[in-house]
Amino acid sequence: MIEFNPLDLLNTLPILVLVSWACALLMVNVFVPRQGKGLMVLLTALGLAVTLILSIFQAGTQTEAFKGMLAIDDFTVYMNVFILASSLVALAISHDYMQRMGLARGEYYVLMLFSVAGMMLMASAADLIVVFLALELLSIPLYVLSAFARPQVESEEAGLKYFLLGAFASGFLVYGIALVYGATGQTNLIQIFAAAEAGVETPAFLLVGAGLILVGLGFKVAAAPFHMWTPDVYQGAPTTVTAFMAVGAKAGGFAALLRVFIAAFPAISVDLAPVLAAVAAATLVIGNVVAVAQSNIKRLFAYSSISHAGFILMAFVAFGQDGLFEDTIASVLFYLVTFAIASFGSWAIVIMLERKEGRGLDLQDYAGLGRKYPALALAMAVFMFSFTGVPPTLGFAAKLFVFRVVIEGGYYWLAIVGVVTSVVSAYYYLRLIIIMYMQDGDPQVRGETWLNLATAATAVATVLLFFFSTPLFEWAAEAGFLWF
Amino acid sequence: MSTDVILFLGLAAVAIGAALGMLFSRNAVYSALFLILNFATVAVFYLLLGAPFIAMAQVTVYAGAIMVLFLFVIMLLGAEELRKRGKLGWQQPLALLLGFVLVAETAYLVFVRGDLVSQIVPAAADYGTPKDIGILLFDNYMLPFQVVAVLLLVAMIGAIVLTKDDRKIERKTSEEKA
């Protein structure tokens, strides 16, 4: 008969609180007048903060919940804290922009909360069925948020494109899950691991299934050759949504990739490594080379985010080698945090310069920023240096850790591809700095307390945390899985 | 010939007839109705195979809910009549070829490698009963079941957000104020 373990509810309390809070906000929103959506922002922030505190209290828990569907471990707690903190920053840079663009509607915040719940679920999913459902819970609100600025054609196009291609990618994921189930008879990650170690009758199905899962999740993290949607969606979606999506969807996607591949597929890692290496190399080359030709700042950052997905994937390649999976997890988590900090900072500056009807988004609109707003230009320069990987910024440490894992894994050619594409990336990141400082112009900036605060905080963090990068890395290395 | 085989042959004729009717009917409403007939026959196939839950799900979800939605959309869009000539160029021969390949593969499996087909063991009589599935849903699959519920709520919110015409409401309230 049906057994129910009340401890499951306690172990999943953060997600439960967040989802209930989102449902409650949906009702509250009806009674909040259109001009007073600031209240919704406060309530959303409160919900995220409460969930964040509950997540921190889970530190040290090592358990399964709901019959092995979820794993609550240090990795979950680390990802949850990261995702919730990111969402708070995304919220801080949202409010002013949404009002300015005439998009201030309460559903924005509710959908954001649901998407965050999906990301948190992805970080703790220990069963392929939950991985799929969490991915949908993460994605569907993002599809809607991308089209939030309708009837603007670009936003509608972004939403529709993201939705259609996302549904297509979900198809790949489900097919992959079905093949893995067919080969092993299991959907639970740790049981798949056991079945694969014991040897399966049809290893081809397991391999193809793992490949298709990589396609489905690779789409979400914008890895080449599944990146086609990224520039159009990033450009068309409201900029605050883009900032949220660039970090959140990547975090969720990589969390699931880490857990699924490291927990379930070590037995076939030898066969998967060349595929992962090829995808990482392709992502690096395409992201960095095409970014050189961009003149729109949102498209430029879209390609830049593709290239960073490539760097994170690089750390993945050697996941199956003895004793390397801990370094893999740690360097991926470290890189994600680094990318998130610099990414939110630079998107906040983009939001400050953006005006209605998509004006203020050209690279040339940043000319003269260094003279007129020196602090802002300095912050942007810090973020660009971090993206390039120049010391003393966090980006340098992140790239160092990733390269170390790649070289320990013995993939020298991949490390060379990474270094060369880093040099290519320096061209377009430095070009923005040159435009800001060397060219004359009259940029119009909309400053607002929360935007300024977010920019300043991320810029300071990018530089300051660099000096604590080793302890931070060791901290990330402790975010292990329940089963190891 | 056992009654099962006679039943199967009769149903198969209806299923194929309905599928062809759906394809060749030039009226979209007729096509949808043919598809419902096809779904219903397939549901009986499931019953013959001893899968009552899937049969009922097929009837209620596909033949019921989804097809009613289809019919509504067709009628609301006014897309009943198809134009005389479709814009199918190279797809037509390709579809014919692929269809032929499928038939050939099936024939090969059934007539040449019949031993493979006969190996399939029929499921136990009490396998996959609605009660079992219900218990599974609320026991092992409690969490996915609840996540699906949230997912449907999100999809509903999304559909409303993307279709509600805010400007109309604003205009109305501003007129009221004036």
XYZ file of C-alpha atoms in Angstrom:
662
model
C 0.000 0.000 0.000
C 0.935 3.620 -0.178
C 3.646 4.607 2.210
C 4.310 8.212 2.968
C 7.377 9.538 4.669
C 6.745 12.935 6.308
C 10.497 13.551 6.343
C 10.298 13.953 2.554
C 8.342 17.146 3.045
C 10.950 18.484 5.446
C 13.778 17.634 3.065
C 12.129 19.385 0.160
C 10.932 22.324 2.225
C 12.761 25.033 0.193
C 11.116 24.007 -3.081
C 7.727 23.506 -1.430
C 7.874 26.952 0.160
C 8.894 28.552 -3.119
C 6.126 26.905 -5.169
C 3.455 27.688 -2.554
C 4.730 31.250 -2.350
C 4.455 31.585 -6.135
C 0.865 30.294 -6.080
C -0.013 32.697 -3.262
C 1.582 35.625 -5.112
C -0.559 34.795 -8.115
C -3.611 35.499 -5.978
C -2.073 38.553 -4.305
C -1.266 39.988 -7.720
C -4.974 40.271 -8.540
C -5.435 42.788 -5.724
C -2.310 44.831 -6.415
C -3.030 47.815 -8.652
C -1.015 48.213 -11.847
C 0.924 51.169 -10.498
C 1.924 49.383 -7.306
C 3.793 46.380 -8.646
C 6.726 47.379 -6.432
C 4.920 45.459 -3.705
C 5.101 42.340 -5.863
C 8.862 42.771 -6.204
C 9.226 43.022 -2.441
C 7.078 39.948 -1.848
C 8.968 37.967 -4.495
C 12.281 38.965 -2.924
C 10.931 37.937 0.475
C 9.953 34.509 -0.882
C 13.370 34.020 -2.465
C 15.138 35.160 0.711
C 13.121 32.804 2.925
C 13.853 29.932 0.541
C 17.533 30.895 0.551
C 17.682 30.734 4.346
C 15.872 27.389 4.385
C 18.340 26.082 1.799
C 21.334 27.176 3.872
C 19.903 25.311 6.846
C 19.977 22.140 4.746
C 23.774 22.197 4.589
C 25.196 18.881 5.669
C 22.072 16.898 4.814
C 22.809 13.698 2.915
C 19.577 11.964 2.073
C 17.152 10.866 -0.590
C 13.587 12.067 -0.777
C 10.401 10.781 -2.403
C 11.582 7.218 -3.050
C 14.901 8.183 -4.572
C 13.434 10.797 -6.904
C 15.471 13.585 -5.301
C 18.900 13.691 -3.729
C 19.432 16.295 -1.029
C 23.195 16.651 -0.613
C 25.919 19.285 -0.473
C 25.752 19.715 -4.235
C 22.017 20.460 -4.022
C 22.561 23.004 -1.261
C 25.401 24.703 -3.152
C 23.357 24.945 -6.359
C 20.217 26.079 -4.536
C 22.063 28.868 -2.750
C 23.698 29.910 -6.016
C 20.418 29.822 -7.972
C 18.463 31.721 -5.308
C 21.156 34.372 -4.887
C 21.288 34.807 -8.680
C 17.528 35.182 -8.817
C 17.639 37.880 -6.143
C 20.153 39.826 -8.251
C 18.027 39.267 -11.366
C 15.045 40.606 -9.439
C 16.992 43.646 -8.254
C 17.833 44.670 -11.815
C 14.322 43.900 -13.125
C 11.909 46.276 -11.459
C 12.999 49.617 -12.875
C 13.430 48.188 -16.369
C 10.011 46.551 -16.442
C 8.331 49.808 -15.405
C 10.336 51.876 -17.846
C 9.420 49.566 -20.736
C 5.763 49.424 -19.706
C 5.950 45.725 -18.870
C 5.261 45.915 -15.139
C 2.896 42.993 -14.673
C 2.782 40.778 -11.624
C 2.881 37.542 -13.595
C 6.501 38.305 -14.460
C 7.581 37.661 -10.883
C 5.347 34.627 -10.441
C 6.716 32.991 -13.576
C 10.229 33.800 -12.428
C 9.589 32.002 -9.131
C 8.267 28.927 -10.929
C 11.317 28.880 -13.157
C 13.568 29.104 -10.086
C 11.697 26.143 -8.592
C 12.444 24.226 -11.793
C 16.154 25.075 -11.530
C 16.287 23.949 -7.897
C 14.528 20.726 -8.826
C 17.092 20.128 -11.576
C 19.908 20.497 -9.079
C 18.514 17.762 -6.857
C 16.919 15.452 -9.431
C 18.111 11.887 -8.929
C 15.769 10.299 -11.448
C 15.620 10.920 -15.183
C 11.858 11.493 -15.014
C 12.393 14.304 -12.537
C 15.208 15.690 -14.707
C 12.796 15.943 -17.627
C 9.955 17.484 -15.614
C 12.304 19.928 -13.891
C 13.687 20.976 -17.257
C 10.162 21.724 -18.459
C 9.339 23.605 -15.259
C 12.475 25.674 -15.802
C 11.791 26.247 -19.498
C 8.083 26.940 -19.881
C 8.143 30.104 -17.730
C 11.221 31.225 -19.688
C 9.399 30.771 -23.003
C 6.602 32.971 -21.721
C 8.977 35.545 -20.213
C 10.868 35.794 -23.518
C 7.639 36.824 -25.229
C 6.668 39.101 -22.340
C 7.222 42.317 -24.306
C 4.549 41.414 -26.869
C 3.217 42.823 -29.135
C 6.816 43.776 -29.928
C 7.695 41.571 -32.876
C 11.239 40.778 -31.677
C 9.984 39.570 -28.318
C 7.219 37.467 -29.863
C 9.744 35.972 -32.265
C 12.096 35.188 -29.383
C 9.356 33.476 -27.400
C 8.078 31.423 -30.315
C 11.557 30.445 -31.496
C 12.650 29.456 -28.001
C 9.452 27.483 -27.482
C 9.583 25.546 -30.755
C 13.278 24.721 -30.565
C 12.985 24.004 -26.843
C 10.160 21.544 -27.458
C 12.307 19.911 -30.135
C 15.222 19.612 -27.695
C 12.921 18.171 -25.028
C 11.998 15.506 -27.564
C 15.670 14.527 -27.806
C 15.926 14.369 -24.030
C 12.857 12.157 -23.673
C 14.051 9.850 -26.436
C 17.410 9.602 -24.701
C 15.741 8.779 -21.394
C 13.637 6.118 -23.114
C 16.727 4.489 -24.653
C 18.596 4.518 -21.342
C 15.540 2.968 -19.712
C 15.390 0.397 -22.484
C 19.038 -0.530 -21.991
C 19.106 -0.644 -18.191
C 15.463 -0.998 -17.116
C 15.940 1.914 -14.701
C 15.336 5.642 -14.595
C 16.947 6.204 -11.220
C 20.467 7.551 -11.709
C 22.181 5.396 -9.133
C 20.420 2.267 -10.360
C 21.412 3.111 -13.932
C 24.969 3.362 -12.630
C 24.699 -0.074 -11.044
C 23.131 -1.607 -14.153
C 25.765 -0.067 -16.435
C 28.597 -1.283 -14.190
C 27.151 -4.792 -14.227
C 27.071 -4.656 -18.026
C 24.017 -4.225 -20.242
C 22.869 -6.391 -23.129
C 22.666 -3.511 -25.587
C 25.424 -1.002 -24.791
C 24.653 0.867 -28.016
C 21.259 1.929 -26.630
C 22.848 3.212 -23.436
C 25.439 5.151 -25.390
C 22.968 6.679 -27.848
C 20.634 7.435 -24.953
C 23.385 9.280 -23.084
C 24.201 11.174 -26.283
C 20.591 12.255 -26.745
C 20.417 13.398 -23.115
C 23.520 15.466 -23.838
C 21.705 17.029 -26.816
C 18.645 17.898 -24.727
C 20.632 19.458 -21.897
C 23.220 20.952 -24.259
C 20.422 22.931 -25.856
C 19.533 24.489 -22.512
C 23.108 25.530 -21.743
C 23.557 26.811 -25.326
C 26.346 24.482 -26.406
C 27.189 24.246 -30.098
C 25.796 22.847 -32.362
C 22.563 23.352 -30.396
C 23.121 27.078 -29.855
C 21.226 28.477 -32.863
C 18.393 29.902 -30.786
C 20.651 31.806 -28.377
C 21.429 35.069 -30.208
C 17.868 35.612 -31.438
C 16.262 34.781 -28.116
C 18.766 36.793 -26.060
C 18.281 39.753 -28.378
C 14.499 39.618 -28.615
C 13.637 38.860 -24.990
C 13.354 41.739 -22.512
C 16.911 42.364 -21.265
C 16.141 41.479 -17.648
C 14.734 38.141 -18.810
C 17.883 37.589 -20.853
C 20.064 38.229 -17.790
C 17.994 35.836 -15.692
C 17.923 33.206 -18.426
C 21.640 33.465 -19.276
C 22.594 32.491 -15.737
C 19.607 30.468 -14.530
C 19.077 28.164 -17.484
C 22.830 27.504 -17.655
C 22.965 26.751 -13.921
C 20.032 24.335 -14.140
C 21.329 22.672 -17.287
C 24.843 22.178 -15.965
C 23.582 20.988 -12.578
C 21.572 18.259 -14.317
C 24.440 17.425 -16.697
C 26.848 17.061 -13.778
C 24.573 14.874 -11.756
C 23.331 12.683 -14.600
C 26.727 12.112 -16.192
C 28.803 11.715 -13.058
C 26.245 9.646 -11.146
C 24.861 7.458 -13.926
C 27.358 7.211 -16.775
C 30.901 6.715 -15.426
C 30.897 3.244 -16.974
C 30.674 4.669 -20.494
C 32.741 7.790 -19.870
C 35.515 6.540 -22.143
C 33.085 6.545 -25.066
C 31.439 9.814 -24.064
C 34.658 11.798 -23.543
C 35.460 12.328 -27.269
C 31.879 13.475 -27.893
C 32.044 15.920 -24.984
C 35.452 17.155 -26.145
C 34.155 17.750 -29.673
C 31.068 19.597 -28.394
C 33.215 21.725 -26.064
C 35.669 22.599 -28.833
C 32.883 23.429 -31.291
C 31.149 25.606 -28.704
C 34.362 27.482 -27.941
C 35.193 28.114 -31.582
C 31.705 29.071 -32.740
C 30.933 31.231 -29.708
C 34.161 33.183 -29.802
C 34.627 33.531 -33.547
C 31.083 34.607 -34.376
C 31.059 37.056 -31.459
C 33.787 39.043 -33.236
C 31.345 40.052 -35.971
C 28.562 41.318 -33.679
C 27.643 44.999 -33.393
C 24.616 44.615 -31.113
C 25.585 44.309 -27.460
C 22.876 41.753 -26.650
C 23.974 39.513 -29.519
C 27.599 39.974 -28.506
C 26.850 38.799 -24.969
C 24.753 35.949 -26.356
C 27.747 34.586 -28.276
C 29.961 35.316 -25.305
C 27.658 33.205 -23.128
C 27.865 30.392 -25.703
C 31.644 30.512 -25.477
C 31.507 30.343 -21.674
C 29.301 27.257 -21.947
C 32.189 25.853 -23.983
C 34.676 26.588 -21.208
C 32.449 24.900 -18.642
C 32.001 21.877 -20.924
C 35.785 21.622 -21.196
C 35.924 20.797 -17.500
C 33.414 18.012 -18.138
C 35.404 15.985 -20.601
C 37.468 14.036 -18.087
C 34.642 13.403 -15.622
C 35.008 9.635 -15.675
C 38.714 9.421 -14.895
C 39.729 8.199 -11.474
C 39.720 10.895 -8.836
C 38.917 13.685 -11.303
C 35.170 13.966 -10.841
C 35.566 16.062 -7.695
C 37.744 18.564 -9.517
C 35.261 18.516 -12.403
C 32.348 19.388 -10.132
C 34.335 22.046 -8.308
C 35.658 23.765 -11.422
C 32.233 23.740 -13.106
C 30.611 25.259 -10.008
C 33.390 27.835 -9.653
C 33.106 28.821 -13.306
C 29.313 29.080 -13.069
C 29.563 31.481 -10.130
C 32.249 33.538 -11.868
C 30.204 33.716 -15.048
C 27.064 34.647 -13.096
C 28.714 37.543 -11.245
C 30.274 39.143 -14.324
C 27.201 38.371 -16.404
C 24.718 40.057 -14.069
C 27.012 43.064 -13.754
C 27.378 43.559 -17.479
C 23.665 42.980 -18.155
C 22.842 45.575 -15.476
C 24.907 48.123 -17.414
C 23.190 47.102 -20.661
C 19.845 47.673 -18.928
C 20.955 51.139 -17.816
C 21.809 52.159 -21.362
C 18.838 50.554 -23.102
C 16.010 52.830 -24.163
C 12.592 52.111 -25.603
C 12.152 50.336 -28.936
C 15.530 48.634 -28.744
C 17.633 51.800 -28.944
C 20.862 52.159 -26.987
C 21.896 48.574 -27.685
C 24.533 49.223 -30.328
C 28.188 48.920 -29.412
C 28.647 52.500 -30.628
C 26.140 53.688 -28.026
C 28.827 52.950 -25.446
C 31.235 55.497 -26.960
C 32.211 58.151 -24.468
C 31.063 56.164 -21.434
C 34.557 56.340 -19.953
C 34.513 60.143 -19.884
C 30.912 60.748 -18.906
C 30.425 57.919 -16.399
C 33.905 56.755 -15.338
C 32.663 54.469 -12.534
C 30.265 52.662 -14.847
C 32.882 52.261 -17.553
C 35.358 50.944 -14.999
C 32.823 48.361 -13.820
C 32.141 47.285 -17.409
C 35.889 47.018 -18.022
C 36.235 44.805 -14.942
C 33.499 42.487 -16.246
C 35.092 42.326 -19.692
C 38.477 41.493 -18.137
C 36.804 38.790 -16.073
C 35.150 37.330 -19.186
C 38.503 37.359 -20.968
C 40.296 35.855 -17.985
C 42.751 38.607 -17.106
C 44.078 38.807 -13.517
C 43.225 40.173 -11.004
C 39.644 39.164 -11.798
C 37.690 36.075 -10.851
C 37.530 35.004 -14.486
C 41.271 34.299 -14.498
C 41.000 31.924 -11.545
C 37.973 30.179 -13.065
C 39.762 29.566 -16.366
C 42.859 28.403 -14.500
C 40.890 25.758 -12.614
C 39.142 24.584 -15.775
C 42.398 24.309 -17.700
C 43.962 22.403 -14.811
C 41.224 19.756 -14.957
C 41.530 19.502 -18.739
C 45.294 19.003 -18.554
C 45.038 16.517 -15.682
C 42.593 14.611 -17.888
C 45.196 14.537 -20.662
C 43.300 16.617 -23.241
C 46.126 18.913 -24.281
C 44.633 19.737 -27.671
C 41.419 20.890 -25.986
C 43.397 23.106 -23.627
C 45.127 24.655 -26.646
C 41.766 25.285 -28.322
C 40.645 26.937 -25.075
C 43.687 29.206 -24.899
C 43.495 30.206 -28.558
C 39.782 31.013 -28.374
C 40.446 32.990 -25.184
C 42.813 35.150 -27.186
C 40.135 35.577 -29.861
C 37.655 36.564 -27.162
C 40.074 39.233 -25.911
C 39.560 40.991 -29.262
C 35.856 41.617 -28.854
C 35.893 42.201 -25.109
C 38.713 44.730 -25.420
C 36.985 46.358 -28.392
C 34.118 47.327 -26.095
C 36.613 48.819 -23.617
C 38.303 50.757 -26.429
C 34.939 52.075 -27.626
C 34.088 53.167 -24.088
C 37.372 54.972 -23.419
C 38.836 56.014 -26.763
C 35.822 57.134 -28.761
C 33.707 60.225 -28.289
C 30.015 60.003 -27.757
C 27.144 61.049 -25.601
C 25.751 57.951 -23.926
C 22.459 58.275 -22.056
C 22.396 56.323 -18.841
C 19.430 55.687 -16.627
C 20.771 55.219 -13.126
C 18.623 53.668 -10.444
C 19.522 52.637 -6.880
C 19.140 48.893 -7.339
C 20.832 48.819 -10.730
C 23.764 50.859 -9.398
C 23.976 48.678 -6.332
C 23.961 45.458 -8.363
C 26.650 46.773 -10.702
C 28.876 47.983 -7.872
C 28.476 44.789 -5.852
C 29.249 42.484 -8.782
C 32.232 44.586 -9.876
C 33.728 44.586 -6.373
C 33.049 40.856 -6.016
C 34.749 40.111 -9.337
C 37.991 41.697 -8.163
C 37.865 40.987 -4.438
C 36.917 37.299 -4.650
C 39.900 36.710 -6.924
C 42.145 36.973 -3.868
C 40.113 34.263 -2.150
C 39.828 31.987 -5.155
C 41.671 29.007 -3.647
C 39.515 28.777 -0.488
C 36.429 29.302 -2.671
C 37.510 26.477 -4.943
C 38.085 24.195 -1.986
C 34.655 25.125 -0.719
C 33.159 24.229 -4.095
C 35.088 20.937 -4.008
C 33.151 19.961 -0.888
C 29.865 20.101 -2.785
C 29.917 16.382 -3.401
C 27.148 13.988 -4.278
C 25.191 11.867 -1.874
C 26.462 8.626 -3.367
C 30.202 9.204 -3.308
C -9.953 -18.985 -36.546
C -10.441 -17.808 -33.000
C -12.766 -14.947 -32.207
C -9.774 -12.799 -31.259
C -8.374 -13.012 -34.767
C -11.738 -12.301 -36.400
C -12.214 -9.317 -34.085
C -8.727 -8.104 -34.857
C -9.173 -8.371 -38.638
C -12.484 -6.522 -38.524
C -11.060 -3.763 -36.341
C -7.926 -3.522 -38.455
C -10.061 -2.900 -41.534
C -11.938 -0.151 -39.696
C -8.708 1.408 -38.369
C -7.047 1.476 -41.781
C -10.240 2.732 -43.429
C -10.546 5.513 -40.874
C -6.897 6.506 -41.286
C -7.281 6.648 -45.075
C -10.507 8.600 -44.695
C -8.705 11.093 -42.481
C -5.932 11.538 -45.031
C -8.077 11.894 -48.123
C -10.996 13.876 -46.783
C -10.795 17.475 -47.989
C -12.923 18.747 -45.141
C -10.916 19.242 -41.952
C -13.906 18.483 -39.713
C -14.450 15.124 -41.438
C -10.736 14.421 -41.057
C -10.940 15.084 -37.328
C -13.971 12.817 -36.993
C -12.196 10.049 -38.901
C -9.260 10.437 -36.546
C -11.575 9.977 -33.543
C -12.856 6.761 -35.110
C -9.276 5.632 -35.613
C -8.390 6.417 -31.988
C -11.407 4.507 -30.756
C -10.454 1.403 -32.776
C -6.899 1.590 -31.479
C -8.352 1.751 -27.962
C -10.118 -1.559 -28.642
C -6.783 -2.981 -29.798
C -5.337 -2.101 -26.408
C -8.237 -3.903 -24.753
C -7.527 -6.971 -26.894
C -3.895 -6.845 -25.732
C -5.007 -6.769 -22.104
C -4.201 -3.150 -21.310
C -7.478 -1.678 -20.053
C -5.922 1.428 -18.504
C -4.200 2.531 -21.696
C -7.413 1.818 -23.625
C -9.435 4.092 -21.348
C -6.720 6.768 -21.363
C -6.743 6.620 -25.166
C -10.505 7.179 -25.263
C -10.719 9.910 -22.636
C -7.535 11.821 -23.412
C -7.041 11.437 -27.156
C -10.458 10.672 -28.600
C -12.128 12.819 -25.964
C -10.258 15.865 -24.752
C -7.653 16.455 -27.441
C -9.915 15.847 -30.428
C -12.641 18.104 -29.027
C -9.970 20.789 -28.768
C -8.943 20.085 -32.381
C -12.511 20.412 -33.567
C -12.957 23.690 -31.711
C -9.787 25.128 -33.198
C -10.724 24.022 -36.717
C -14.187 25.547 -36.454
C -13.051 28.744 -34.721
C -10.349 29.333 -37.317
C -12.796 28.567 -40.136
C -10.266 26.244 -41.760
C -12.764 23.551 -42.734
C -12.087 23.401 -46.467
C -8.689 22.544 -47.825
C -7.485 24.266 -50.966
C -7.698 22.133 -54.107
C -3.986 21.610 -54.558
C -1.630 21.445 -51.614
C 1.930 22.707 -51.801
C 3.464 19.260 -51.503
C 6.287 18.853 -53.975
C 9.135 16.505 -53.150
C 7.481 15.350 -49.934
C 4.943 13.196 -51.776
C 7.314 10.697 -53.432
C 9.456 10.646 -50.289
C 6.428 9.823 -48.124
C 5.449 7.051 -50.542
C 8.953 5.625 -50.425
C 9.137 5.743 -46.616
C 5.700 4.186 -46.325
C 6.796 1.387 -48.629
C 9.931 0.811 -46.534
C 7.807 0.579 -43.389
C 5.442 -1.954 -44.980
C 8.393 -4.005 -46.249
C 10.031 -4.008 -42.811
C 6.816 -5.100 -41.135
C 6.263 -7.840 -43.724
C 9.837 -9.058 -43.221
C 9.386 -9.191 -39.448
C 6.052 -10.967 -39.603
C 6.627 -13.449 -42.431
C 10.376 -14.116 -42.409
C 11.331 -13.509 -38.771
C 8.066 -14.686 -37.284
C 9.981 -16.331 -34.456
C 10.925 -12.878 -33.097
C 7.307 -11.754 -32.992
C 5.958 -14.884 -31.378
C 8.527 -14.566 -28.578
C 6.618 -11.691 -27.009
C 5.078 -13.016 -23.813
C 1.564 -11.744 -23.171
C 1.338 -9.656 -20.001
C -0.229 -11.097 -16.885
C -3.964 -10.502 -16.626
C -3.633 -8.165 -13.659
C -0.699 -6.230 -15.137
C -1.188 -2.462 -15.423
C -4.638 -2.317 -13.898
C -5.941 1.156 -13.056
C -5.554 0.349 -9.364
C -1.874 -0.559 -9.752
C -1.193 2.552 -11.779
C -2.986 4.700 -9.240
C -0.940 3.259 -6.394
C 2.283 3.766 -8.354
C 1.353 7.369 -9.090
C 0.742 8.191 -5.455
C 3.576 6.095 -4.102
C 6.787 5.894 -6.128
C 5.876 8.655 -8.528
C 4.312 11.057 -6.058
C 6.828 13.809 -6.732
C 6.740 13.698 -10.568
C 2.942 13.625 -10.373
C 2.919 16.826 -8.303
C 5.510 18.489 -10.511
C 3.279 17.813 -13.523
C 0.461 19.569 -11.680
C 2.632 22.656 -11.156
C 3.753 22.454 -14.767
C 0.158 22.540 -16.014
C -0.543 25.540 -13.773
C 2.475 27.351 -15.234
C 1.376 26.550 -18.788
C -2.068 27.939 -17.995
C -0.632 31.155 -16.536
C 1.625 31.458 -19.567
C -1.223 31.035 -22.039
C -3.260 33.715 -20.271
C -0.339 36.133 -19.985
C 0.441 35.794 -23.678
C -3.113 36.160 -24.960
C -4.770 38.632 -22.613
C -5.111 41.971 -24.355
C -4.005 44.467 -21.745
C -4.417 47.523 -23.915
C -8.117 46.896 -24.307
C -8.568 46.748 -20.551
C -6.557 49.914 -20.082
C -8.589 51.756 -22.686
C -11.787 50.681 -20.997
C -10.678 51.876 -17.572
C -9.459 55.184 -18.941
C -12.806 55.664 -20.708
C -14.589 54.921 -17.483
C -12.481 57.499 -15.705
C -13.244 60.073 -18.371
